Structure formats: C-alpha cells, structure tokens
Amino acid sequence: MSITPEFSGRQRSRNKHQFKQTLDRFISPLRHLSRAHGSVVSAQAVRAQQGKCDHDATGRCNEMENTRTMKSQLVEKNDYAVGVDVGGTHTDLVLSGPNGLVRSKSFTTHGDYSVGIFNALELAANQLGQERDEVLAQCHAFINGSTIVTNAITELRGAKVGVLITRGFKDTFRLASGARRVEYDDHLQTPPPDVVARDCIEEISERVMSNGEIAVPLDEVEVRAAVRRLRDNGVEAIAICYLWSFSDGTNEKRTREIVLEEIPGIFITLSSEVHPVVGEYPRFMTAVFNCLSHRATTRYVEGLQTQLGNAGFTGTLTFFQGIGGSVGAEAVQAKPVTLMQSGPAGGVMGARHAAARLGLTNIFVGDMGGTSFDTAVLPNLEPSIAKQATFGPFHTGINMLDIVSVGAGGGSVAWLDGRGVPQVGPHSAGSEPGPACYGRGGTEPTVTDANVILGLIDPGNYLNGRHQLSVADASAAVKNRIGDPLGWDVKQAAAGIYDLAVIEMANALRVVSIERGHHPRDFTFFSYGGGLGLFAVEICRRLGCPSIVIPDNSSAFSAYGVLIADYVRQYEQTVNWDLSDPSQADRINEAMAVMLSQAKHDAGLEGIAPGDLSVERSGDFRFLGQTYEVTVPLQDVDFVPADAARLADDFPRVYERNYGEGTAWKGSPVVLMTLSTRVIHHRPKPTERQQAVVVGVPTPQPVGERSVFLPSERRDAVLPIYAEADLIPGAVVNGPCIVDVGDTTIYVPEGSECGRDQYFNFTLTA
C-alpha cells in the first residue's frame, strides 16, 4: 500500500408610580444630554447644568454621592453591556446603557490583562456617576476581544504540546508544505521554527484512506506507550493528527479516549474536529496552535470569569472571534484559535454597521492603535474572509476576516537600518515602557513622540488630561536616534517619521484596495483608532480617496465593534464532489445536515433557539487538478442532482470575475471541495446618539490655538483648536486646524474640511 499525503486545496416588576418622578429627575436629563451633546456625560455634569450641584473641597459632588445608591436601585437590571478590546498598548472599552454609549481607555497591563480592563471599566462607570461594581451588577453582557491568542501564536509561547501523528508523517511540521522565505540565496533559507519539539512527536500505526475507509486499524498498545512517553516528557496538551481523519475521525476519537485514560484531564485537540478540511499540514498546524494557545486562553477566561463574578457581574461573558462574531466562554476554551486577530476584527464589523446606517456601499477601513495599523476592504459592505490564514511561515486552517497589518502604530519605533535609512516599525514600544514621551523610561523614538514634537498632540491633554506627556523626553529620543545621525534638526526628523508612517499605512491600504481591483476613488475610508485621525487625510491624498469618515467613539472603535457583535459560528467539511457525478447530491446534503445539526446544538448551549439562527452556506470550488479553491455563496437549500450541472456551468463565470476574462479552465471538470455553514444570531444593538443635521450652522469658535510644525509643508504654523463638543451635526471647519476630541485628535490639513453627520461621525474631505 502506498502512503500518499493529502493535497490541499424589565422585568420591571416594581415600577411603581411613587418612583416615577424620582426616576425621571435623574434619568431624563441624561437622555437629553446624550442626544444633544454626546454620549460621554456624567451625573455631575447634569446637576451642574441644573445649578443644583454642591461640591466639597475636592470638587466631588455631594448630592451625587447621596443619590448614587437610589439611582442604582432604580436603574433596571440588565440595562448595561460592555465591549472591550485589549490591544498591545491600550485597553479600550465601550459601555452601552439606556442613555447611549460611554467609552474609556486605559493602558494595557500585560502581566494581568484584567487590571487594564477593570481600570477602563472604572473610568467608564465614573462618567455615569457610578462605581464600577454598581455598573457590573446591572450589566447583562460583557464581550471581550483580546490579543491573548495572537500573542501566543506569534511569539510561539504557550503550553508544551505533544503530537500523535500517523506513522511516516513525523516530518510534516518540518517540511511545512515547502513554505520558505523569499530569498534569492538558498544558503539563507531556514526551515520554520519548531512549534513542537521533535521528541514530543510520536508516530502511531493507523491509516484512513481518502474515502474514509480504515485501511490500517489503530494500534492501541502503541498509542498507550506513546502517550506515557509524552506524559513523562511533561506535555501539557496533545494534538492528535492522523492522515485523512476528516473523512473518518474514528481513529482520532478512540485515541482521545486512550489519552484521557492515561492522562486524565489533559487538553486534547483532534485535527478532524478543529479543521475537518483536506490538507494535512494546515489541519495539523491548526490543531497544534489550538493546543499551544489553550493554557493562556483558559487562564485568561477563567480569571476574567472569577474577577467579574467577584465584582457582582451575573450576566453573560462572551468572546469576540477573528471571524467577526462572539461566542461563549466554553466554546473559546475548546477552540481558542478562533480568537486570533479578534481585536482588529471588531473594528471591521463596527465599521460595517456604521457604514450601513450611513447608506454607504463601499468602504475600506484603517485602525491605528499603539502597536499596529490594521486595514481591510469591504466592497458592498462584505468583508473578505482569509481562509487557511498564514502566520509568519505557518500555513493554518484558521479562518478569519482578511485584515492586513503593518507595524505603523503610535508606539512603532523609528530606527535607522544598516544603510542609515530611517524606518518605522514593526517593533513597538508597547505600553511598558511605551513611547519616550510617556516618561516611563523609554528611550526609543516612536510615531507618538514625533506627533508630540510636531505639536499635533497636546502633551497636557493626552487621554482627556489623565496623562501628561514629556516633550523633552520625546525630543531627546528623536534627536539621539534619528536627528543627530542624519544631521537633521528635531522637527525635521519628527516630520520624517510622520511621513514614513503615512507611507507604511498608505501601502497597506494599497494592498487591500488597488492590488485587489478596487480603486480608492470609489470607496470611503473609515478611519479609527486613537492615532489615525492625525494621518487620515494625508493617507487618502496619496491614494486618491476623496472622502473620510472618522466614526463617533473612534478612539475605542474596535471595542464598539465587539460590543455590537452578533453570535457567529462557522463549520466546514471537505466533501470532494466531482460535479460530473450528480448522484452524489444526497451525500452532500447529509454533510450539510450534520453541520447544521452541530450548529444548532452549539447554539443551544448558549441559550439560542434554532429558530433564531440565520444560516449562510458557501462552497469552495476548483477545476479538477487545481490546488486552491474559490469560495462561492450557496443557497440554504438541499441539492438535487440537476444542481451539479448548473454549478459546473456557473463556476467559470465566477472564476473569471475573480481573476479576469479568459482565466477559467473551460471544459475541465469542476469539483466542490469543501462546504461551509455559517450560523448567525442577530443580537439587539445599543442605543446611540443621533441628531438631525442643521443646515447653515455657524462655524464654531476655536477654543485655543497651538504652534504646529506642518509635516507635509515642513514649516511652522499656528493652528486654531476646535473642541469636539462645538462641532454639532452640520457644522464645518476648514483646514488647517486641529479638532480636539479628548481621547483622540483630528488633524485637518490645508485644503481639507471637517464636518459632522447626524450620527456624530466626523466627515472629512481629502
């Protein structure tokens, strides 16, 4: 028998009349202010507006303190929901309630991520005049996006993984399907790093054929001996990776039973369950990465569950996935790899929702955080899915939103390469120590340091004045590392760093737009993240994109996207249907039924009824003999034999829409390789502020001015500063100027103008 590897391809029961006047007294003003002046308001601000707020020597509102308990009792249980995005530098949070949205931002605490989360939550609660635990006690949902899995996989730091693999295929991980760096000199080629140590890979005698037939029975004695060796070797998780197991997972399932008999309680991943798709290397790597990231994910999830519970939270804790939806804690602990790139995915889904409200059809998005710049394109508001995503040299079976990331965040370090040419990123200063201007001991110049030197950021009002930035420290870092070696003064060097960041981000946007057949002139750029408002116009001018939207809550927009997330699960199964054989339709229908049954079962575990699920189907097609597939949407109906010919006839047209006229292999048999079933439960969306646009609103008066070194013109200028609260819907200011939002800043260059729409989004022209 030849051994052939696979090939890829309220309840308000106490709402008594005697409470009504008191409830209206405290809640109605909040609603009024939320609609008219913004969602970030406090009870203290309301009382001050009414002229009835007494303050003590510290400025604390005494009447607010006296009424806080009453308010907590009056506000209905389950009024609040929280969305969190834990980034590399900042932890962003958006809190929704009956009066709109409140946002906050804190530094990410890498030693214990929950510290940064609770810091941000306390800041948000304080804006409502409540304590953190009071808000949590009234919260029905807490949705979390994080970098836990992304960090574990990119750094290859996690649980010690053992692998049980089909005999003869131990080197699958080392060969890595031939994946190598693009190098002209073969002597510089190196194999991918070992994710699993060689002595932690055990070969097992078993064999399943491509049609699901078990050709070699599982050698259970061999399995037990191998598992004991792995146990003695100290493995913390085991990936079971058998060839063609997606066609019949019997051997993998029996192996799991044996492993649990030998090592009770150990975490196990079956390749046939985590990614039942043809292609052994991506499937095996997905199983291994699932094991690698399990320990960190479990600690994070269980720790957050405990701490939220101790703080009085009794609602539902869910986690945002890279595919663009949220699922429960048990689901992500079983399959942590679904959390990969969950933070950036939140922003994409938030932009999709916001763009739909505005009636836009084509957008591309950019998210500039502290560590990276992430971008994606959404033609017809449909985000692309990266199937079998690649991380570094590793090909996996992980599906997630197609997001391109570059190291051009606020904390990205500027440096000189071996030729003395300045570069920006990919290394980031993070939050500890952070940019030099943070005054935490950082000495490397960053993009944020450059913005402080240029005057684009107010060093005395960073994050609404909660942190003071040091211009001197920023100048010293830029001078020592960039300016002096190049013979430039500090401002010129800072402007150069700014330009490099613009170029990096514009190039990333070019990848997702022009290189994929989308011209930026036909798209609107959704710009968000704490730092991107300083760069958005300059980026779009390089690309020819005429319009920009900086959404409300832009500094915490990924957290906003996490907050509005729907329940989403995706299931796949390779079926390998040669459409020249229509008799296979019943077999394909059975595979679809199994996936849908599993989807309904999983949703039921989270309290979602089958009737509340929306179902989307798709198939991965290719011409016979091709290696890779094209994904085609399918109707949510069973196949009949006549569908085979129809699908085969339609595929060349779909193929040529993707790759150009004349590229289809007409006359070749067409194969439906893999079926996908995606189920969605649409969750209620939070209340957001809205106000009609007023035509002819006078230009607001500046609240101040600041000396700025204009980076694109290389000259000093004094720019007017406008307060975010003064730009009501319909108001417009002309550049050059700066709009101070408190937790972010918008730079409006010469020739551009900035207005505001009915949803309080900033709209700019390039």
Short mmCIF file of C-alpha atoms in Angstrom, two decimals, residues 102-527:
data_model
loop_
_atom_site.label_atom_id
_atom_site.label_comp_id
_atom_site.label_asym_id
_atom_site.label_seq_id
_atom_site.Cartn_x
_atom_site.Cartn_y
_atom_site.Cartn_z
CA VAL A 102 -19.68 55.74 27.15
CA ARG A 103 -16.09 55.00 26.20
CA SER A 104 -12.83 54.83 28.10
CA LYS A 105 -9.22 53.88 27.55
CA SER A 106 -6.51 52.61 29.87
CA PHE A 107 -3.01 51.24 29.46
CA THR A 108 -2.85 47.52 28.76
CA THR A 109 -1.35 45.61 31.69
CA HIS A 110 0.47 42.68 30.16
CA GLY A 111 1.20 40.97 33.45
CA ASP A 112 -2.52 40.71 34.18
CA TYR A 113 -4.83 41.92 31.41
CA SER A 114 -7.79 42.13 33.78
CA VAL A 115 -6.18 45.06 35.62
CA GLY A 116 -6.31 47.20 32.48
CA ILE A 117 -9.86 46.04 31.78
CA PHE A 118 -11.09 46.99 35.26
CA ASN A 119 -9.23 50.31 35.09
CA ALA A 120 -11.07 51.15 31.87
CA LEU A 121 -14.38 49.98 33.33
CA GLU A 122 -13.93 52.18 36.39
CA LEU A 123 -13.28 55.21 34.19
CA ALA A 124 -16.45 54.49 32.21
CA ALA A 125 -18.54 53.95 35.34
CA ASN A 126 -17.29 57.21 36.81
CA GLN A 127 -18.59 59.06 33.77
CA LEU A 128 -22.05 57.82 34.76
CA GLY A 129 -21.53 58.83 38.38
CA GLN A 130 -21.47 55.21 39.50
CA GLU A 131 -18.99 52.80 40.97
CA ARG A 132 -17.52 50.08 38.81
CA ASP A 133 -19.21 47.24 40.69
CA GLU A 134 -22.58 49.02 40.54
CA VAL A 135 -22.37 49.01 36.76
CA LEU A 136 -21.30 45.38 36.63
CA ALA A 137 -24.25 44.39 38.83
CA GLN A 138 -26.58 45.96 36.26
CA CYS A 139 -24.74 44.54 33.24
CA HIS A 140 -26.26 41.77 31.14
CA ALA A 141 -23.39 41.22 28.70
CA PHE A 142 -19.62 41.53 28.72
CA ILE A 143 -17.98 40.94 25.33
CA ASN A 144 -14.22 40.72 25.10
CA GLY A 145 -11.73 40.93 22.27
CA SER A 146 -8.09 40.38 23.09
CA THR A 147 -4.59 39.65 21.85
CA ILE A 148 -4.14 36.54 24.03
CA VAL A 149 -4.11 34.00 21.20
CA THR A 150 -2.42 36.34 18.73
CA ASN A 151 0.45 36.80 21.19
CA ALA A 152 0.76 33.08 21.93
CA ILE A 153 0.98 32.15 18.25
CA THR A 154 3.19 34.99 17.02
CA GLU A 155 5.60 34.52 19.94
CA LEU A 156 5.26 30.69 19.95
CA ARG A 157 4.86 30.86 23.71
CA GLY A 158 2.27 28.66 25.35
CA ALA A 159 1.60 25.15 26.51
CA LYS A 160 4.11 22.39 25.84
CA VAL A 161 2.45 20.42 23.08
CA GLY A 162 2.72 16.76 22.26
CA VAL A 163 1.60 15.28 18.93
CA LEU A 164 0.33 11.85 17.96
CA ILE A 165 0.67 11.52 14.19
CA THR A 166 0.24 8.85 11.52
CA ARG A 167 3.38 6.76 11.14
CA GLY A 168 5.61 8.08 8.38
CA PHE A 169 4.50 11.71 8.71
CA LYS A 170 6.56 12.95 11.64
CA ASP A 171 8.38 15.42 9.40
CA THR A 172 5.18 17.14 8.23
CA PHE A 173 5.83 20.08 10.54
CA ARG A 174 9.45 20.45 9.43
CA LEU A 175 8.65 20.21 5.73
CA ALA A 176 5.77 22.68 6.20
CA SER A 177 4.47 22.09 2.66
CA GLY A 178 7.63 23.69 1.33
CA ALA A 179 6.91 27.09 2.87
CA ARG A 180 10.03 29.22 2.81
CA ARG A 181 11.01 32.87 2.82
CA VAL A 182 11.51 34.69 -0.48
CA GLU A 183 15.31 34.61 -0.67
CA TYR A 184 17.50 34.61 -3.77
CA ASP A 185 20.31 32.91 -1.86
CA ASP A 186 19.31 29.38 -0.86
CA HIS A 187 22.02 29.42 1.79
CA LEU A 188 19.94 31.97 3.69
CA GLN A 189 16.90 29.72 3.77
CA THR A 190 15.95 28.29 7.13
CA PRO A 191 13.14 25.89 7.99
CA PRO A 192 10.21 27.16 10.03
CA PRO A 193 10.88 27.09 13.78
CA ASP A 194 9.81 24.00 15.68
CA VAL A 195 6.45 24.62 17.30
CA VAL A 196 6.59 21.09 18.70
CA ALA A 197 9.87 19.58 19.88
CA ARG A 198 10.93 16.53 17.88
CA ASP A 199 10.90 14.34 20.98
CA CYS A 200 7.28 15.33 21.60
CA ILE A 201 6.05 13.94 18.27
CA GLU A 202 5.03 10.28 18.44
CA GLU A 203 4.18 8.22 15.36
CA ILE A 204 1.23 5.84 15.53
CA SER A 205 0.40 2.89 13.30
CA GLU A 206 -3.02 3.62 11.76
CA ARG A 207 -4.31 4.63 8.36
CA VAL A 208 -7.52 6.08 7.00
CA MET A 209 -7.91 6.37 3.24
CA SER A 210 -9.23 9.40 1.38
CA ASN A 211 -12.67 7.82 1.03
CA GLY A 212 -12.95 7.22 4.79
CA GLU A 213 -12.06 3.53 4.67
CA ILE A 214 -9.90 2.38 7.60
CA ALA A 215 -7.05 0.56 5.89
CA VAL A 216 -4.87 0.07 8.99
CA PRO A 217 -6.59 -0.34 12.38
CA LEU A 218 -5.40 1.80 15.27
CA ASP A 219 -2.63 0.13 17.27
CA GLU A 220 -3.94 0.87 20.78
CA VAL A 221 -0.95 -0.67 22.54
CA GLU A 222 1.32 1.63 20.57
CA VAL A 223 -0.88 4.61 21.46
CA ARG A 224 -0.68 3.89 25.20
CA ALA A 225 3.09 3.58 25.12
CA ALA A 226 3.43 6.80 23.14
CA VAL A 227 1.10 8.70 25.49
CA ARG A 228 3.10 7.57 28.51
CA ARG A 229 6.29 8.84 26.92
CA LEU A 230 4.63 12.20 26.24
CA ARG A 231 3.40 12.31 29.83
CA ASP A 232 6.89 11.65 31.12
CA ASN A 233 8.14 14.39 28.79
CA GLY A 234 5.88 16.92 30.54
CA VAL A 235 3.50 17.81 27.74
CA GLU A 236 0.53 19.97 28.76
CA ALA A 237 -1.70 19.40 25.73
CA ILE A 238 -1.89 16.81 22.98
CA ALA A 239 -2.80 17.27 19.32
CA ILE A 240 -4.00 14.13 17.54
CA CYS A 241 -3.17 14.44 13.86
CA TYR A 242 -4.00 11.49 11.65
CA LEU A 243 -3.94 11.49 7.87
CA TRP A 244 -7.33 11.84 6.10
CA SER A 245 -9.04 11.86 9.51
CA PHE A 246 -11.57 14.44 8.32
CA SER A 247 -13.13 11.71 6.15
CA ASP A 248 -13.48 9.38 9.16
CA GLY A 249 -12.48 10.50 12.65
CA THR A 250 -12.91 7.11 14.33
CA ASN A 251 -9.20 6.54 14.99
CA GLU A 252 -8.67 10.06 16.35
CA LYS A 253 -11.69 9.75 18.67
CA ARG A 254 -10.57 6.38 20.02
CA THR A 255 -7.08 7.79 20.55
CA ARG A 256 -8.58 10.61 22.62
CA GLU A 257 -10.30 8.07 24.85
CA ILE A 258 -7.00 6.29 25.43
CA VAL A 259 -5.14 9.54 26.15
CA LEU A 260 -7.72 10.51 28.78
CA GLU A 261 -7.38 7.10 30.39
CA GLU A 262 -3.63 7.60 30.67
CA ILE A 263 -3.58 11.36 31.44
CA PRO A 264 -6.99 12.35 32.88
CA GLY A 265 -7.96 15.97 32.30
CA ILE A 266 -5.27 16.85 29.75
CA PHE A 267 -6.35 19.19 26.94
CA ILE A 268 -6.73 17.39 23.61
CA THR A 269 -7.41 18.66 20.10
CA LEU A 270 -8.45 16.39 17.24
CA SER A 271 -7.47 17.66 13.82
CA SER A 272 -10.68 16.16 12.44
CA GLU A 273 -12.74 18.37 14.76
CA VAL A 274 -10.83 21.62 14.79
CA HIS A 275 -10.48 21.77 10.97
CA PRO A 276 -12.11 18.88 9.03
CA VAL A 277 -10.75 20.05 5.70
CA VAL A 278 -8.37 18.44 3.19
CA GLY A 279 -4.69 19.38 3.53
CA GLU A 280 -2.79 17.69 6.33
CA TYR A 281 -0.31 20.47 7.12
CA PRO A 282 -2.82 23.32 7.65
CA ARG A 283 -5.07 20.96 9.60
CA PHE A 284 -2.26 19.67 11.80
CA MET A 285 -0.92 23.19 12.45
CA THR A 286 -4.40 24.34 13.46
CA ALA A 287 -4.61 21.51 15.97
CA VAL A 288 -1.15 22.31 17.33
CA PHE A 289 -1.84 26.05 17.61
CA ASN A 290 -5.12 25.24 19.35
CA CYS A 291 -3.15 23.31 21.94
CA LEU A 292 -0.39 25.91 22.15
CA SER A 293 -2.81 28.74 22.94
CA HIS A 294 -5.09 26.76 25.25
CA ARG A 295 -3.25 27.39 28.52
CA ALA A 296 -3.09 31.17 28.17
CA THR A 297 -6.69 31.32 26.95
CA THR A 298 -8.02 29.18 29.78
CA ARG A 299 -6.19 31.20 32.42
CA TYR A 300 -7.47 34.42 30.90
CA VAL A 301 -11.07 33.26 30.52
CA GLU A 302 -11.32 31.63 33.94
CA GLY A 303 -9.55 34.54 35.62
CA LEU A 304 -11.86 37.06 34.00
CA GLN A 305 -14.92 34.98 34.89
CA THR A 306 -13.83 34.84 38.53
CA GLN A 307 -12.98 38.52 38.84
CA LEU A 308 -16.16 39.66 37.12
CA GLY A 309 -18.19 37.36 39.36
CA ASN A 310 -16.47 38.67 42.47
CA ALA A 311 -17.34 42.20 41.34
CA GLY A 312 -21.04 41.34 41.09
CA PHE A 313 -21.40 40.50 37.39
CA THR A 314 -24.10 37.89 36.76
CA GLY A 315 -24.60 38.40 33.04
CA THR A 316 -23.16 36.59 30.03
CA LEU A 317 -19.44 36.68 29.25
CA THR A 318 -18.62 36.15 25.59
CA PHE A 319 -15.51 36.48 23.47
CA PHE A 320 -15.04 38.01 20.05
CA GLN A 321 -13.58 35.87 17.27
CA GLY A 322 -11.42 36.72 14.32
CA ILE A 323 -14.25 35.61 12.03
CA GLY A 324 -16.33 38.59 13.17
CA GLY A 325 -18.74 37.40 15.89
CA SER A 326 -18.81 36.39 19.54
CA VAL A 327 -19.26 33.06 21.30
CA GLY A 328 -19.36 31.85 24.88
CA ALA A 329 -16.50 31.04 27.22
CA GLU A 330 -16.77 27.26 26.83
CA ALA A 331 -16.57 27.49 23.06
CA VAL A 332 -13.37 29.54 23.05
CA GLN A 333 -11.74 27.34 25.67
CA ALA A 334 -12.37 24.36 23.42
CA LYS A 335 -11.23 26.18 20.29
CA PRO A 336 -9.05 29.15 21.31
CA VAL A 337 -7.60 29.62 17.82
CA THR A 338 -10.87 31.30 16.82
CA LEU A 339 -9.76 34.33 18.89
CA MET A 340 -6.87 35.04 16.53
CA GLN A 341 -6.96 38.69 15.39
CA SER A 342 -10.19 39.28 17.31
CA GLY A 343 -9.43 42.92 18.16
CA PRO A 344 -8.95 44.19 14.58
CA ALA A 345 -11.99 42.17 13.50
CA GLY A 346 -14.09 44.17 15.96
CA GLY A 347 -13.28 47.40 14.19
CA VAL A 348 -14.16 45.94 10.79
CA MET A 349 -17.57 44.79 11.97
CA GLY A 350 -18.18 48.11 13.71
CA ALA A 351 -17.35 49.98 10.50
CA ARG A 352 -19.67 47.73 8.53
CA HIS A 353 -22.55 48.54 10.91
CA ALA A 354 -21.83 52.28 10.93
CA ALA A 355 -21.44 52.45 7.15
CA ALA A 356 -24.76 50.67 6.62
CA ARG A 357 -26.51 53.30 8.74
CA LEU A 358 -24.99 55.99 6.53
CA GLY A 359 -26.09 54.27 3.33
CA LEU A 360 -22.53 53.65 2.12
CA THR A 361 -21.79 50.64 -0.03
CA ASN A 362 -18.01 50.52 -0.49
CA ILE A 363 -15.58 51.23 2.33
CA PHE A 364 -12.08 50.39 3.32
CA VAL A 365 -11.07 50.68 6.93
CA GLY A 366 -7.99 51.59 8.91
CA ASP A 367 -7.30 51.11 12.61
CA MET A 368 -4.20 52.75 14.06
CA GLY A 369 -3.58 51.59 17.58
CA GLY A 370 -0.47 51.71 19.68
CA THR A 371 1.18 48.67 18.12
CA SER A 372 -0.01 48.29 14.53
CA PHE A 373 -2.10 49.62 11.68
CA ASP A 374 -4.80 47.20 10.52
CA THR A 375 -6.78 47.58 7.32
CA ALA A 376 -9.41 45.73 5.29
CA VAL A 377 -11.68 46.34 2.31
CA LEU A 378 -15.46 45.86 2.32
CA PRO A 379 -16.92 46.07 -1.20
CA ASN A 380 -20.71 46.12 -0.89
CA LEU A 381 -20.05 46.10 2.88
CA GLU A 382 -19.00 42.45 2.72
CA PRO A 383 -15.69 41.75 4.48
CA SER A 384 -13.41 39.25 2.81
CA ILE A 385 -12.57 36.06 4.67
CA ALA A 386 -8.97 34.85 4.80
CA LYS A 387 -9.30 31.09 4.56
CA GLN A 388 -6.41 28.99 5.82
CA ALA A 389 -4.66 32.09 7.14
CA THR A 390 -0.87 32.26 7.26
CA PHE A 391 1.03 33.46 10.32
CA GLY A 392 4.68 34.04 9.61
CA PRO A 393 5.94 30.84 7.95
CA PHE A 394 2.99 28.75 9.16
CA HIS A 395 0.02 27.82 7.00
CA THR A 396 -3.06 27.06 9.09
CA GLY A 397 -6.70 26.22 8.63
CA ILE A 398 -7.82 29.22 10.68
CA ASN A 399 -10.49 31.33 9.00
CA MET A 400 -10.77 34.99 9.93
CA LEU A 401 -11.52 38.38 8.43
CA ASP A 402 -8.98 39.30 5.78
CA ILE A 403 -7.03 42.02 7.57
CA VAL A 404 -3.63 43.35 6.54
CA SER A 405 -1.46 44.60 9.39
CA VAL A 406 1.74 46.65 9.37
CA GLY A 407 3.90 47.96 12.19
CA ALA A 408 2.78 51.57 12.00
CA GLY A 409 1.05 52.19 15.31
CA GLY A 410 1.57 55.06 17.68
CA GLY A 411 4.15 53.06 19.59
CA SER A 412 6.01 51.84 16.49
CA VAL A 413 9.70 52.58 16.84
CA ALA A 414 11.63 54.71 14.35
CA TRP A 415 15.14 53.45 13.65
CA LEU A 416 17.99 53.52 11.13
CA ASP A 417 18.81 50.41 9.15
CA GLY A 418 22.29 49.30 8.16
CA ARG A 419 22.34 51.79 5.29
CA GLY A 420 21.41 54.67 7.58
CA VAL A 421 17.93 54.85 6.07
CA PRO A 422 15.14 55.66 8.56
CA GLN A 423 12.43 53.07 9.06
CA VAL A 424 9.26 52.81 11.17
CA GLY A 425 8.20 49.53 12.82
CA PRO A 426 7.47 46.73 13.10
CA HIS A 427 8.88 46.76 16.65
CA SER A 428 6.66 48.63 19.12
CA ALA A 429 7.38 50.24 22.47
CA GLY A 430 4.01 48.93 23.68
CA SER A 431 2.62 50.34 26.92
CA GLU A 432 5.60 49.36 29.07
CA PRO A 433 7.73 51.43 28.86
CA GLY A 434 5.86 52.95 25.92
CA PRO A 435 6.94 55.93 23.81
CA ALA A 436 9.64 58.15 25.28
CA CYS A 437 7.09 60.93 25.87
CA TYR A 438 5.25 58.71 28.38
CA GLY A 439 8.10 59.34 30.82
CA ARG A 440 8.31 55.67 31.79
CA GLY A 441 11.91 55.16 30.84
CA GLY A 442 11.50 54.62 27.12
CA THR A 443 14.40 55.89 25.04
CA GLU A 444 13.45 54.78 21.52
CA PRO A 445 11.65 57.31 19.31
CA THR A 446 8.15 56.39 18.21
CA VAL A 447 5.42 57.77 15.98
CA THR A 448 3.69 59.23 19.04
CA ASP A 449 6.89 61.02 20.03
CA ALA A 450 7.05 62.55 16.56
CA ASN A 451 3.45 63.78 16.84
CA VAL A 452 4.19 65.39 20.21
CA ILE A 453 7.24 67.18 18.79
CA LEU A 454 5.27 68.41 15.78
CA GLY A 455 2.61 69.83 18.07
CA LEU A 456 -0.14 67.64 16.67
CA ILE A 457 -0.75 66.14 20.13
CA ASP A 458 -1.35 68.37 23.16
CA PRO A 459 1.06 66.98 25.78
CA GLY A 460 -1.08 68.38 28.59
CA ASN A 461 -4.35 66.83 27.42
CA TYR A 462 -3.42 63.27 26.49
CA LEU A 463 -6.31 60.91 27.17
CA ASN A 464 -8.51 63.76 28.39
CA GLY A 465 -5.70 65.11 30.54
CA ARG A 466 -5.24 61.92 32.57
CA HIS A 467 -1.64 61.61 31.41
CA GLN A 468 0.98 64.30 30.87
CA LEU A 469 3.43 63.77 28.03
CA SER A 470 7.03 64.93 28.07
CA VAL A 471 8.07 66.94 25.01
CA ALA A 472 11.64 66.97 26.32
CA ASP A 473 11.85 63.17 26.52
CA ALA A 474 10.33 62.80 23.07
CA SER A 475 12.75 65.34 21.59
CA ALA A 476 15.75 63.65 23.20
CA ALA A 477 14.78 60.26 21.77
CA VAL A 478 14.24 61.57 18.24
CA LYS A 479 17.36 63.73 18.36
CA ASN A 480 19.66 60.98 19.61
CA ARG A 481 18.41 58.12 17.44
CA ILE A 482 17.33 59.86 14.22
CA GLY A 483 18.15 63.57 14.07
CA ASP A 484 21.83 63.62 15.03
CA PRO A 485 22.90 60.60 12.92
CA LEU A 486 21.23 62.15 9.85
CA GLY A 487 22.18 65.75 10.55
CA TRP A 488 18.54 66.84 10.86
CA ASP A 489 17.01 69.08 13.50
CA VAL A 490 14.40 67.52 15.77
CA LYS A 491 11.34 68.87 13.95
CA GLN A 492 12.61 67.75 10.56
CA ALA A 493 13.32 64.31 11.96
CA ALA A 494 9.85 64.14 13.53
CA ALA A 495 8.27 65.15 10.22
CA GLY A 496 10.24 62.40 8.52
CA ILE A 497 8.90 59.84 10.99
CA TYR A 498 5.38 61.14 10.34
CA ASP A 499 5.87 60.76 6.58
CA LEU A 500 7.19 57.22 6.94
CA ALA A 501 4.13 56.26 8.98
CA VAL A 502 1.88 57.74 6.28
CA ILE A 503 3.70 55.77 3.59
CA GLU A 504 3.51 52.49 5.55
CA MET A 505 -0.23 52.88 6.08
CA ALA A 506 -0.92 54.01 2.52
CA ASN A 507 0.96 50.99 1.18
CA ALA A 508 -1.10 48.65 3.38
CA LEU A 509 -4.29 50.25 2.08
CA ARG A 510 -2.99 49.90 -1.47
CA VAL A 511 -2.66 46.14 -0.89
CA VAL A 512 -6.32 45.72 0.10
CA SER A 513 -7.67 48.13 -2.49
CA ILE A 514 -5.72 48.69 -5.72
CA GLU A 515 -3.95 45.33 -5.70
CA ARG A 516 -7.33 43.61 -5.37
CA GLY A 517 -9.00 45.54 -8.16
CA HIS A 518 -10.68 48.25 -6.09
CA HIS A 519 -9.92 51.90 -6.83
CA PRO A 520 -9.88 54.09 -3.70
CA ARG A 521 -11.80 56.85 -5.52
CA ASP A 522 -14.87 54.59 -5.39
CA PHE A 523 -14.54 53.97 -1.66
CA THR A 524 -14.95 55.85 1.61
CA PHE A 525 -12.15 55.49 4.14
CA PHE A 526 -13.35 54.61 7.65
CA SER A 527 -10.57 55.84 9.92
#
